[in-house]
Short mmCIF file of C-alpha atoms and ligand atoms in Angstrom, two decimals:
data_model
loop_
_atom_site.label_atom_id
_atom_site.label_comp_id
_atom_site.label_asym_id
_atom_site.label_seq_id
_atom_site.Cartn_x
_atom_site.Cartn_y
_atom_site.Cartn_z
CA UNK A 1 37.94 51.73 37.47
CA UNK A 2 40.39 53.89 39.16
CA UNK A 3 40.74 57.04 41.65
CA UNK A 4 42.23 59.87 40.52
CA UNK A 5 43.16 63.56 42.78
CA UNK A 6 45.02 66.50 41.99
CA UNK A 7 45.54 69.80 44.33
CA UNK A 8 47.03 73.09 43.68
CA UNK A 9 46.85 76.06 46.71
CA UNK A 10 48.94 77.12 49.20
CA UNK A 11 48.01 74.33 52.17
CA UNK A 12 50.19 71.22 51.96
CA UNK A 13 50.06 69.55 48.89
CA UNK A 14 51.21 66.04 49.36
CA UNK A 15 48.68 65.39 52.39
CA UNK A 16 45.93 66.88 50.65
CA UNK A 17 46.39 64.39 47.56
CA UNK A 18 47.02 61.40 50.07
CA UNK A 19 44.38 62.08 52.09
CA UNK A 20 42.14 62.53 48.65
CA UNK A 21 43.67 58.86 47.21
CA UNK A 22 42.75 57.49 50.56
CA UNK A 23 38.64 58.74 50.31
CA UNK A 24 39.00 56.81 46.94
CA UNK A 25 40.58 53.95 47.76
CA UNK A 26 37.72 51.41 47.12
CA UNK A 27 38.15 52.23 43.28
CA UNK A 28 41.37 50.58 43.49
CA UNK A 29 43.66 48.61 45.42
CA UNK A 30 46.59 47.73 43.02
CA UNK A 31 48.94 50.38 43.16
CA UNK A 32 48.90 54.29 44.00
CA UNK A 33 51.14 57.62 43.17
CA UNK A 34 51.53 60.97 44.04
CA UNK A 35 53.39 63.21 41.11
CA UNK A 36 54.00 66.87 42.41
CA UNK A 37 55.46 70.01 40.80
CA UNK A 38 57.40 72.86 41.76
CA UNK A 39 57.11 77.15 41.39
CA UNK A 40 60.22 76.27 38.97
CA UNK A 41 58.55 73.58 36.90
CA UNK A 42 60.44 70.51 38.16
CA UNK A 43 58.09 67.18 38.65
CA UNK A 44 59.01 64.66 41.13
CA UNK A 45 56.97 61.20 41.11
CA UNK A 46 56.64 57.90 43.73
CA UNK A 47 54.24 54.95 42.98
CA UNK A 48 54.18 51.81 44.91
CA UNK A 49 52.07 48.22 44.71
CA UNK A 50 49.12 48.05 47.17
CA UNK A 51 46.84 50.28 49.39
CA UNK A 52 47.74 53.68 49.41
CA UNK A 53 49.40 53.22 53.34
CA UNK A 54 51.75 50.81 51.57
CA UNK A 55 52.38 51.90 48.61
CA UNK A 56 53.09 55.66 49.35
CA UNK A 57 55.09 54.83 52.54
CA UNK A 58 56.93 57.13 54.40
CA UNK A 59 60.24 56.84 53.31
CA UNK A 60 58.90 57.30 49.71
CA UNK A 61 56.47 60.25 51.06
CA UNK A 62 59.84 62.13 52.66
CA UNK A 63 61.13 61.85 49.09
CA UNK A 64 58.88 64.25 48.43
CA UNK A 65 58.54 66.22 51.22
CA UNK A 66 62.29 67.07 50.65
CA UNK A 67 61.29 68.74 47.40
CA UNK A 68 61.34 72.51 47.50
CA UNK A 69 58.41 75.07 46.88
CA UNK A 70 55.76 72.24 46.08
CA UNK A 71 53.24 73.83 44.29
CA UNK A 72 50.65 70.88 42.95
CA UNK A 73 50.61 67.62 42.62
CA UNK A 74 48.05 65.10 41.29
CA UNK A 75 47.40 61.16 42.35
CA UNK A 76 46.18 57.58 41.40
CA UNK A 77 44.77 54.28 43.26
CA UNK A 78 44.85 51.52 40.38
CA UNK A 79 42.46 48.80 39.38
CA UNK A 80 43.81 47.53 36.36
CA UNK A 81 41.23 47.16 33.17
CA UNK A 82 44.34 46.60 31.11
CA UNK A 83 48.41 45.74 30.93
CA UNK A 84 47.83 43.53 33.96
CA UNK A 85 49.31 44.11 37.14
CA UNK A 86 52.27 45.52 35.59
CA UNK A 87 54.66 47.81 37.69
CA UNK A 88 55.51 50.11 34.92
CA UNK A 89 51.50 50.10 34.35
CA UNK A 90 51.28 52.61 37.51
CA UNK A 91 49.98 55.67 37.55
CA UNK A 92 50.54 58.78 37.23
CA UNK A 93 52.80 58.34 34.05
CA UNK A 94 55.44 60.88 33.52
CA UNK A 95 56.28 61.57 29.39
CA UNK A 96 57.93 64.99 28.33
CA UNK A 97 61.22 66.22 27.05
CA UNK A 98 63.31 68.89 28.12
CA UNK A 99 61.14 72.03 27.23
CA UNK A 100 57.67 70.45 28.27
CA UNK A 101 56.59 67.40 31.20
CA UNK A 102 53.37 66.22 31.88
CA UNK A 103 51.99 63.61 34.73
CA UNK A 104 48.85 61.98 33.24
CA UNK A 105 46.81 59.99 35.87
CA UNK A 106 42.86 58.42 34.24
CA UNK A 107 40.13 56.77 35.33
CA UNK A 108 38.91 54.88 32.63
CA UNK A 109 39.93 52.48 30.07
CA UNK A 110 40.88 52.65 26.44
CA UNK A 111 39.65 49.80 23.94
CA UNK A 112 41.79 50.91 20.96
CA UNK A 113 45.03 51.54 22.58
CA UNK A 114 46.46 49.30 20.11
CA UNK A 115 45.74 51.11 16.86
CA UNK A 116 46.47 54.50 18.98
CA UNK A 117 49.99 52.86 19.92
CA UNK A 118 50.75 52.05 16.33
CA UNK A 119 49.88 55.60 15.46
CA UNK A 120 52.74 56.42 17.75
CA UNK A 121 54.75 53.89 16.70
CA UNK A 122 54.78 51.69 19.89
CA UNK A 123 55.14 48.30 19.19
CA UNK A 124 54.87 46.56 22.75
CA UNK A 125 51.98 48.48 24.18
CA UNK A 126 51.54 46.83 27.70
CA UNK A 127 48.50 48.62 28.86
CA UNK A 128 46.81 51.68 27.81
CA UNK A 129 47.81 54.10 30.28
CA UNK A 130 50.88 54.94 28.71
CA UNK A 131 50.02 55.04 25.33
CA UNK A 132 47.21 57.36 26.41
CA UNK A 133 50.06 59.81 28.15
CA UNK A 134 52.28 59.49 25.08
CA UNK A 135 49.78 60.26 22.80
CA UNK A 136 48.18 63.39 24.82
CA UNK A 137 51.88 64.96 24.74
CA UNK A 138 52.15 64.40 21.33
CA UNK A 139 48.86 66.13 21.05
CA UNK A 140 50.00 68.55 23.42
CA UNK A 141 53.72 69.29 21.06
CA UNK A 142 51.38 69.88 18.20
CA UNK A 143 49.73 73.02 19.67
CA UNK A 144 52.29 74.52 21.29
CA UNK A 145 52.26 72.62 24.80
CA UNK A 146 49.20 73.13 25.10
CA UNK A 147 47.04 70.30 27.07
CA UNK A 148 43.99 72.02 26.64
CA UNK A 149 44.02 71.81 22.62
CA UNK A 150 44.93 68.65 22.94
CA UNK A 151 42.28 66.98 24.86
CA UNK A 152 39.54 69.32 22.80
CA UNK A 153 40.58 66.83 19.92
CA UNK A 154 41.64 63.65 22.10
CA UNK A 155 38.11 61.78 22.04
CA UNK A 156 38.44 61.99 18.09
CA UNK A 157 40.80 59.49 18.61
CA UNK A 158 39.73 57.65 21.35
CA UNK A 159 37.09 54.46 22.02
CA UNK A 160 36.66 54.19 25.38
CA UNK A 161 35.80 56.09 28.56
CA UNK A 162 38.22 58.34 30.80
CA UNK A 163 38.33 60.93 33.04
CA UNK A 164 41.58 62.53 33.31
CA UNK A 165 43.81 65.24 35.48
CA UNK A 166 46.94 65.98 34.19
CA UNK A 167 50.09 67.87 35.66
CA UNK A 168 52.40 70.28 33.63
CA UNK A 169 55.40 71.58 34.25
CA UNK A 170 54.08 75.01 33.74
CA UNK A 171 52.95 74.47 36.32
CA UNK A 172 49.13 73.63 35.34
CA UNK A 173 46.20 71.11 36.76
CA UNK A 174 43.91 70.32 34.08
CA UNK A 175 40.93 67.77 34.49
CA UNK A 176 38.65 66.49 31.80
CA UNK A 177 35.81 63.98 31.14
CA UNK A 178 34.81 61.99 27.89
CA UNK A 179 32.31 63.54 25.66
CA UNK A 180 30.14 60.25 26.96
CA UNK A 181 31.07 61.23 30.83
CA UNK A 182 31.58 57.43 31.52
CA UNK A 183 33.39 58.03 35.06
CA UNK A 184 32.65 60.64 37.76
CA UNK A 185 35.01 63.60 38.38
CA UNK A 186 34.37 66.42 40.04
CA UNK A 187 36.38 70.09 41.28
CA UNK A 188 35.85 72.02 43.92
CA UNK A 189 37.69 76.13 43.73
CA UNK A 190 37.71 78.18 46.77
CA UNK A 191 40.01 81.24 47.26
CA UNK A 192 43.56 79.97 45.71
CA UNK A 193 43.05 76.59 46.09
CA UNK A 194 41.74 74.11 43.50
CA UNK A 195 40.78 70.47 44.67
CA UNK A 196 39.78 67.25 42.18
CA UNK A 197 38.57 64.15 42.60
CA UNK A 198 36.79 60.79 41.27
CA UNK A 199 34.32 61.39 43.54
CA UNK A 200 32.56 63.82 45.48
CA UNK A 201 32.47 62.06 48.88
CA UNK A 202 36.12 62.69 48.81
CA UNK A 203 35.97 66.25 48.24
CA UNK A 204 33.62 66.69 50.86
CA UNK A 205 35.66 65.05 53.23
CA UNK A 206 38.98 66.77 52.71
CA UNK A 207 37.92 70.12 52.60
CA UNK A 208 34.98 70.28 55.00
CA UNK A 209 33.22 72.41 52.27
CA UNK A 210 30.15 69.87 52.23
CA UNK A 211 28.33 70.19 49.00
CA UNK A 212 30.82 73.48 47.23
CA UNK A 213 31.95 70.96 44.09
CA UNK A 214 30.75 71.00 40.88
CA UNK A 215 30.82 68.18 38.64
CA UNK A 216 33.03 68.48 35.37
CA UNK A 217 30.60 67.94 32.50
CA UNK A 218 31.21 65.25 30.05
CA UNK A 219 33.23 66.46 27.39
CA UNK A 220 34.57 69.36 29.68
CA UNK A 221 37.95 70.44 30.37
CA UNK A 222 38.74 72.15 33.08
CA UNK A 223 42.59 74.27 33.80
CA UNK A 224 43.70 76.21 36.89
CA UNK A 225 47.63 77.50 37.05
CA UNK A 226 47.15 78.65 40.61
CA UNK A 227 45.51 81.85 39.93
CA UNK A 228 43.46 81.58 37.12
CA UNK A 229 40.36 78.81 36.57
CA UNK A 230 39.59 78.41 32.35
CA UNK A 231 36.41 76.38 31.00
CA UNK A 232 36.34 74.66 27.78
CA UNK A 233 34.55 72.21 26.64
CA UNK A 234 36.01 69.81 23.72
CA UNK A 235 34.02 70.41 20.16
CA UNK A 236 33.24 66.68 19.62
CA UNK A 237 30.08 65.89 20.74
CA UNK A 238 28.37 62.76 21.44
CA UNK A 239 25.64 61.44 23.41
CA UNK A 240 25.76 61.23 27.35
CA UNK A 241 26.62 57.85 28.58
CA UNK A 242 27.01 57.77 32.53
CA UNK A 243 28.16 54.26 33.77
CA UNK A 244 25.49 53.13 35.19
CA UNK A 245 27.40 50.74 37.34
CA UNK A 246 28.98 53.81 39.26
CA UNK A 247 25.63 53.56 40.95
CA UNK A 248 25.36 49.79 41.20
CA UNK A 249 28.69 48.71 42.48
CA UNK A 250 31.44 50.94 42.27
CA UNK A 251 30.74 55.08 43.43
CA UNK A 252 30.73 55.47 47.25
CA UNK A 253 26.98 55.85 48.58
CA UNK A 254 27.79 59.41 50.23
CA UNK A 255 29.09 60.61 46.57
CA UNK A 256 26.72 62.26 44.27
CA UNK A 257 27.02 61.42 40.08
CA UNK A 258 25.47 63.18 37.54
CA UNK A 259 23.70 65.40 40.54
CA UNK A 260 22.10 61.54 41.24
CA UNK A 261 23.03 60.63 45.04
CA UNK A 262 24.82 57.47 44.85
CA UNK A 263 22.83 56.06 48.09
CA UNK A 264 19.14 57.38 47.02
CA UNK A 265 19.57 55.97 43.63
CA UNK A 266 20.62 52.27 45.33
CA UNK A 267 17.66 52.36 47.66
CA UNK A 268 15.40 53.11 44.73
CA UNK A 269 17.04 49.76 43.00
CA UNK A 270 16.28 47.88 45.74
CA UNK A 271 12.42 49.04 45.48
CA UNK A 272 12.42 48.55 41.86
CA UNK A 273 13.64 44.43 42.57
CA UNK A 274 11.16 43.89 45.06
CA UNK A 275 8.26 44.61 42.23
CA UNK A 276 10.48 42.97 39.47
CA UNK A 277 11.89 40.15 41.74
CA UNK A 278 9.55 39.54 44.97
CA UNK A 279 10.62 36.46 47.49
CA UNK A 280 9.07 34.69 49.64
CA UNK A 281 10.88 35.02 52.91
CA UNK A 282 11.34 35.92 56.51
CA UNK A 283 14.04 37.96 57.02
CA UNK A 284 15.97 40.54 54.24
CA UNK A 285 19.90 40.00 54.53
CA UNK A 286 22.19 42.19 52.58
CA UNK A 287 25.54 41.43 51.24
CA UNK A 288 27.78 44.12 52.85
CA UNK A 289 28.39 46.73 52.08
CA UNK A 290 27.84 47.12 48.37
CA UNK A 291 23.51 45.41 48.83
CA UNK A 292 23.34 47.41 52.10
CA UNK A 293 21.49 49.92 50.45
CA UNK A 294 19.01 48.06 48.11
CA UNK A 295 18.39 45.79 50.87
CA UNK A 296 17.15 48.71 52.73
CA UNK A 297 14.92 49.58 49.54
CA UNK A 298 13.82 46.09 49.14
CA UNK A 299 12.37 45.83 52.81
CA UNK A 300 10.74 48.90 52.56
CA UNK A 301 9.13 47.92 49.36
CA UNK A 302 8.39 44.49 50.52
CA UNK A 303 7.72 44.43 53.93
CA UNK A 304 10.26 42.38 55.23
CA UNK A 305 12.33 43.04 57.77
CA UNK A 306 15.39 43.63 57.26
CA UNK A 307 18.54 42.36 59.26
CA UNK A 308 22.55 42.25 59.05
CA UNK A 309 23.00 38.62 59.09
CA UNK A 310 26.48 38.90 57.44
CA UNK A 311 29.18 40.82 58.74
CA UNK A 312 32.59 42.08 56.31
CA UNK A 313 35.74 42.13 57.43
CA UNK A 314 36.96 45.04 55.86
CA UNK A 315 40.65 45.06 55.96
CA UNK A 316 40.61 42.33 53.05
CA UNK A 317 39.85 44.31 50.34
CA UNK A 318 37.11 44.24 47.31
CA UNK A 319 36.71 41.36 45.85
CA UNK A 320 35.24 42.18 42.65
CA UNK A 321 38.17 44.63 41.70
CA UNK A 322 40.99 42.28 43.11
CA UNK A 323 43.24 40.10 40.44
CA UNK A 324 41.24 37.07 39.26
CA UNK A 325 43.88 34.63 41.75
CA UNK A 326 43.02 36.94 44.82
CA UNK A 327 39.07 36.51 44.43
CA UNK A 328 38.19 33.10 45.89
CA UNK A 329 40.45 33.63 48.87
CA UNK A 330 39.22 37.54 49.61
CA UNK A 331 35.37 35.75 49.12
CA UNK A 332 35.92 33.11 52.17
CA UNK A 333 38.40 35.38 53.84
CA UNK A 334 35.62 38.54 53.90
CA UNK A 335 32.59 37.57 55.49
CA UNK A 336 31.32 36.19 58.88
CA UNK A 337 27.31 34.82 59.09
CA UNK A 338 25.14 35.86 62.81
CA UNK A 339 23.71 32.23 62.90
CA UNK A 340 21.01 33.87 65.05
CA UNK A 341 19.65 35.46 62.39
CA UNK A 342 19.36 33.38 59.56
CA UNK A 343 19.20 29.89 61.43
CA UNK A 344 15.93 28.27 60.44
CA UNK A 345 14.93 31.18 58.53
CA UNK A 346 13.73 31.65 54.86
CA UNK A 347 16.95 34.45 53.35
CA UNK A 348 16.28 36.62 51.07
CA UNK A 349 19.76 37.63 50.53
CA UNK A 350 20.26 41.08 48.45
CA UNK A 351 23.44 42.18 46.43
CA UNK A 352 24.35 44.91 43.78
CA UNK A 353 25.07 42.68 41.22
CA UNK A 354 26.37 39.35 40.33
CA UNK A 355 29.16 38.99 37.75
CA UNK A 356 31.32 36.44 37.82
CA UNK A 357 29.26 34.40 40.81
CA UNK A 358 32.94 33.69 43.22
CA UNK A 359 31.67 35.09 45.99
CA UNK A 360 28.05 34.58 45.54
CA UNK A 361 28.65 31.03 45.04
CA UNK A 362 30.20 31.01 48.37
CA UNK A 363 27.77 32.96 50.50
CA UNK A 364 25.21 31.08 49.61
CA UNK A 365 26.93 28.00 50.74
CA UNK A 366 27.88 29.74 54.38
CA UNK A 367 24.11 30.64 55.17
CA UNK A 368 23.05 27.29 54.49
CA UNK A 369 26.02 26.23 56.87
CA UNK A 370 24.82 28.54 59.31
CA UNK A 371 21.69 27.34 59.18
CA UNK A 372 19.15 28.94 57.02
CA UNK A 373 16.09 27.23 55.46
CA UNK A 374 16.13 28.84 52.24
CA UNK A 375 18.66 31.46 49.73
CA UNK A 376 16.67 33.30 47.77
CA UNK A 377 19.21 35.65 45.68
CA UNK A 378 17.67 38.86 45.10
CA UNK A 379 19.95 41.26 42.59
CA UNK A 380 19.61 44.69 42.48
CA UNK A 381 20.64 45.09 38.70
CA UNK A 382 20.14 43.04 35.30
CA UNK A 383 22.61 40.33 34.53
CA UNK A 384 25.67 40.79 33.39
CA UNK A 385 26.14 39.66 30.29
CA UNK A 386 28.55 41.62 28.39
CA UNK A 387 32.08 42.82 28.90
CA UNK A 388 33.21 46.66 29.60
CA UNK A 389 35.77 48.54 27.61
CA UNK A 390 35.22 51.43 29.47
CA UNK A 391 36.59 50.83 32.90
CA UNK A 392 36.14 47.84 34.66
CA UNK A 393 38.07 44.76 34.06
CA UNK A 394 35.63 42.28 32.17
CA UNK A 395 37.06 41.84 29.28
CA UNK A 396 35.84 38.20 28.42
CA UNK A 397 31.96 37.29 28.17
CA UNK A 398 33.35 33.32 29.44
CA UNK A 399 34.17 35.04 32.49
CA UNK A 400 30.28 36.31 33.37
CA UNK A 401 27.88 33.70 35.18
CA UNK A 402 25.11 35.13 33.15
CA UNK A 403 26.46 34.73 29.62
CA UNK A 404 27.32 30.91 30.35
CA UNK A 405 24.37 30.32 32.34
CA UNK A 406 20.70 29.52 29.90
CA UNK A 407 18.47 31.24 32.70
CA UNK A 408 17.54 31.90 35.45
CA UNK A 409 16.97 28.17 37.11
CA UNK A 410 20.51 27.51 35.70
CA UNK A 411 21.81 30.42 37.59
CA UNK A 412 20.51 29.55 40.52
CA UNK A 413 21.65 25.99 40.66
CA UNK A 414 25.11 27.41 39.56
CA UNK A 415 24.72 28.99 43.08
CA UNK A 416 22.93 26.44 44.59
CA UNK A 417 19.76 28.83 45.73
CA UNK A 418 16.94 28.27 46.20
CA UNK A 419 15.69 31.01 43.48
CA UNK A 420 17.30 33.68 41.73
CA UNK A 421 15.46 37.01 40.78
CA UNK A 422 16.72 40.15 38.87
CA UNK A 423 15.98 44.05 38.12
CA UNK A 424 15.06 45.12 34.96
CA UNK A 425 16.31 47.81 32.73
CA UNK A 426 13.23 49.68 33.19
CA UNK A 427 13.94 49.45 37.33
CA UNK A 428 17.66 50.52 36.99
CA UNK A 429 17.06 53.59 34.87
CA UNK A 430 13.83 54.34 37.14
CA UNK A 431 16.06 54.30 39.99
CA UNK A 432 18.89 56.52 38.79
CA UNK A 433 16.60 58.79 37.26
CA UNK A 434 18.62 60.02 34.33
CA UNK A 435 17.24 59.52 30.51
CA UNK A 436 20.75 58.46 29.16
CA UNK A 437 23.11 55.95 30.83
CA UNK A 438 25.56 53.27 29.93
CA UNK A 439 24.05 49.94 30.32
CA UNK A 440 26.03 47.76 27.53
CA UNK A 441 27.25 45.42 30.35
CA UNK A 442 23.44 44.54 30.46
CA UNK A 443 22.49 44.91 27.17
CA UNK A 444 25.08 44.76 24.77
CA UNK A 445 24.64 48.06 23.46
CA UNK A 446 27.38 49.97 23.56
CA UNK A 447 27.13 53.55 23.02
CA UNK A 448 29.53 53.92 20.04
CA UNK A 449 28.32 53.62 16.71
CA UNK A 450 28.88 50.86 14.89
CA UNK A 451 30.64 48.58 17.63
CA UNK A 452 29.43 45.93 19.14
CA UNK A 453 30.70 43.17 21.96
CA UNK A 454 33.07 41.00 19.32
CA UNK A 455 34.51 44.66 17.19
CA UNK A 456 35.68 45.85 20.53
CA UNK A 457 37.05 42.25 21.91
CA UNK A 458 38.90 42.66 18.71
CA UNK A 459 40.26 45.50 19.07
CA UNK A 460 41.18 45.28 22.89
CA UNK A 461 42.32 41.79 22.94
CA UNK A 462 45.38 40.73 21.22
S1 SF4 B 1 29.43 48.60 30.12
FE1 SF4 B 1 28.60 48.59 32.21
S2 SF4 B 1 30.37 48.89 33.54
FE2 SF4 B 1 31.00 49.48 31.47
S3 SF4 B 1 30.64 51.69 31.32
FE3 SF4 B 1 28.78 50.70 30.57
S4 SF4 B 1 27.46 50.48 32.38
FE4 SF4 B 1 29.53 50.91 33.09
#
């Protein structure tokens, strides 16, 4: 999971693409950049570790603002599925030579970056990012410079999910989504300027035109060279896959996905547990903020009243898309527990999902501290079982508390509550509402042919 932003108009380019990374900077915390272009085709790029504040700092965003007749620009916050927490691993990437340059920034991740590096003759492919850049330019040489050609034909190549903007020196913004539309991406065109984004909350937010974008289809690419806006759509077709986890976890609740609001389809999870998963309890305590809104489904559904018994310090960060070192610390650093509220009281504590159990774990243990009778962990999705090679950074089933645990009594003793309850398949896609989503995580079934959990370990770990 990253953010990714492009702009290309005649207001000021490098705040409108900050302002853009900073509406998406829950998808990722790592590192961010900012690559503009000029009327005359030059590209200037800055990246930097951390939030975007601190990565694009000023000194490094008066770089840019010294450049000359700006024209568009695109940008990245990182969460890195793969190559680690490399520097060179941040995005955008610039490849070219000295006829043709290209920025590539994607949301995504690709499993078979190996076999696509040794078509390119990389040897030391440290992440997938720039293999993917390298290889759409090489793409791109074959038809002329032409981006467009080249991502009709990219997904014949690729296993994965991404959704992509890309900057040319032409200059040129063009955006795309995989045939399977794994990650969100969305454009929004008014007069002369042209806006994108990972999400739409962001795009409403930055332009003030509530509810003008459009979502890019999967499979369609989108190109605007400051006056003219061209549709394609690439010939390889597929079935849809939407990540249903976008609506779980990771998509902000004011951002809308597949024309599914990211908030209505969470409260509708939380209805679904409370007939898959009921509790008996007192009071109905989200985690914040990702269970806020399946809590507020589950009361509803249940009865219960609901009540914020934990509060998040949000300056630390998300835990679930922080480095594996950072996670224990952010889970004890990140929340504070209203004793009045749970003390004595039977919890039935709601979150989006449980994957690796850190901060569950932990919770758990705090309520009890504070006071409460009983945990009862309600879940608002399936367990997760199986890794993701399409955008978030599970690579390993060891690493899930679902696949090591034998059930759900084992689960719950891994997190010492009192019971442990679950939605169902049935539930999830009930609450989002569309026929054809992504649930592999849950499942196993990934929606490639042919592949399952240990062919794409295979080909993604080396
Ligand atoms: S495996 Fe899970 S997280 Fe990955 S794309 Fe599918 S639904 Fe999303």
């Amino acid at each position: 999971m990253c953010g990714i932003a492009g702009y290309m108009g005649s207001g000021d380019v490098i705040t409108t693409i900050l302002s853009l990374l900073i509406e998406l900077q829950h998808r990722g915390q790592e590192s961010a950049g900012i690559v503009v272009a000029t009327r005359g085709g030059e590209i200037h790029r800055v990246v930097g570790k951390g939030l975007v504040v601190e990565a694009l700092n000023n000194e490094k965003i008066s770089q840019l603002r010294s450049v000359d007749e700006i024209v568009g620009g695109i940008g990245h916050v990182r969460y890195s599925t793969s190559g680690g927490y490399l520097d060179s691993q941040a995005q955008p990437i610039l490849v070219g030579d000295e006829n043709f340059k290209m920025a590539v920034a994607f949301n995504g991740t690709i499993a078979n970056f190996f076999s696509m590096a040794k078509l390119l003759g990389i040897v030391d492919a440290d992440g997938d990012a720039k293999v993917l850049a390298t290889f759409l330019f090489r793409l791109a040489k074959e038809f002329g410079n032409d981006v467009v050609e080249a991502l009709k034909v990219l997904p014949h190549y690729v296993v994965g999910g991404y959704s992509i903007v890309v900057l040319t020196s032409e200059p040129r913004i063009v955006v795309a989504r995989d045939p399977h539309g794994f990650r969100p991406l969305a454009v929004l065109h008014t007069g002369s300027d042209f806006y994108v984004a990972s999400e739409t909350a962001a795009l409403d937010i930055v332009t003030g035109h509530l509810w003008r974008w459009r979502e890019v289809l999967p499979g369609e690419i989108i190109s605007y060279d400051g006056s003219s806006l061209e549709f394609t759509k690439s010939p390889i077709s597929t079935p849809i896959s939407p990540c249903v986890f976008e609506y779980v976890y990771f998509s902000r609740p004011d951002s809308v996905f597949n024309g599914v609001s990211i908030y209505v389809a969470r409260v509708r999870m939380g209805e679904e547990l409370a007939k898959a998963a009921p509790a008996m309890g007192d009071v109905v305590v989200p985690v914040p903020d990702s269970g806020r809104a399946a809590a507020i489904g589950f009361s509803r559904a249940s009865g219960l009243p609901l009540e914020e018994g934990i509060v998040v310090n949000k300056y630390v960060g998300r835990g679930f898309i922080a480095p594996p070192r950072s996670r224990e610390i952010i889970s004890r650093l990140k929340y504070g527990f209203i004793k009045s509220v749970v003390s004595g009281r039977r919890v039935v504590l709601i979150d989006d999902s449980i994957v690796r159990g850190t901060t569950m774990r932990s919770i758990v243990r705090r309520l009890r501290e504070a006071g409460a009778s009983e945990v009862h962990v309600r879940v608002a999705s399936p367990p997760f079982r199986y890794p993701c090679f399409m955008g978030i950074d599970v690579a390993s089933r060891e690493q899930l508390l679902a696949w090591r645990a034998m059930g759900l009594d084992e689960i719950a003793r891994a997190l010492n509550a009192d019971s442990v309850g679950y939605n169902t398949i049935e539930g999830l896609r009930k609450a989002v509402g569309i026929p054809l989503i992504c649930h592999a995580c849950f499942t196993g079934l990934y929606p490639f042919k042919g592949l399952d959990a240990d062919a794409l370990e295979k080909m993604f770990i080396r």
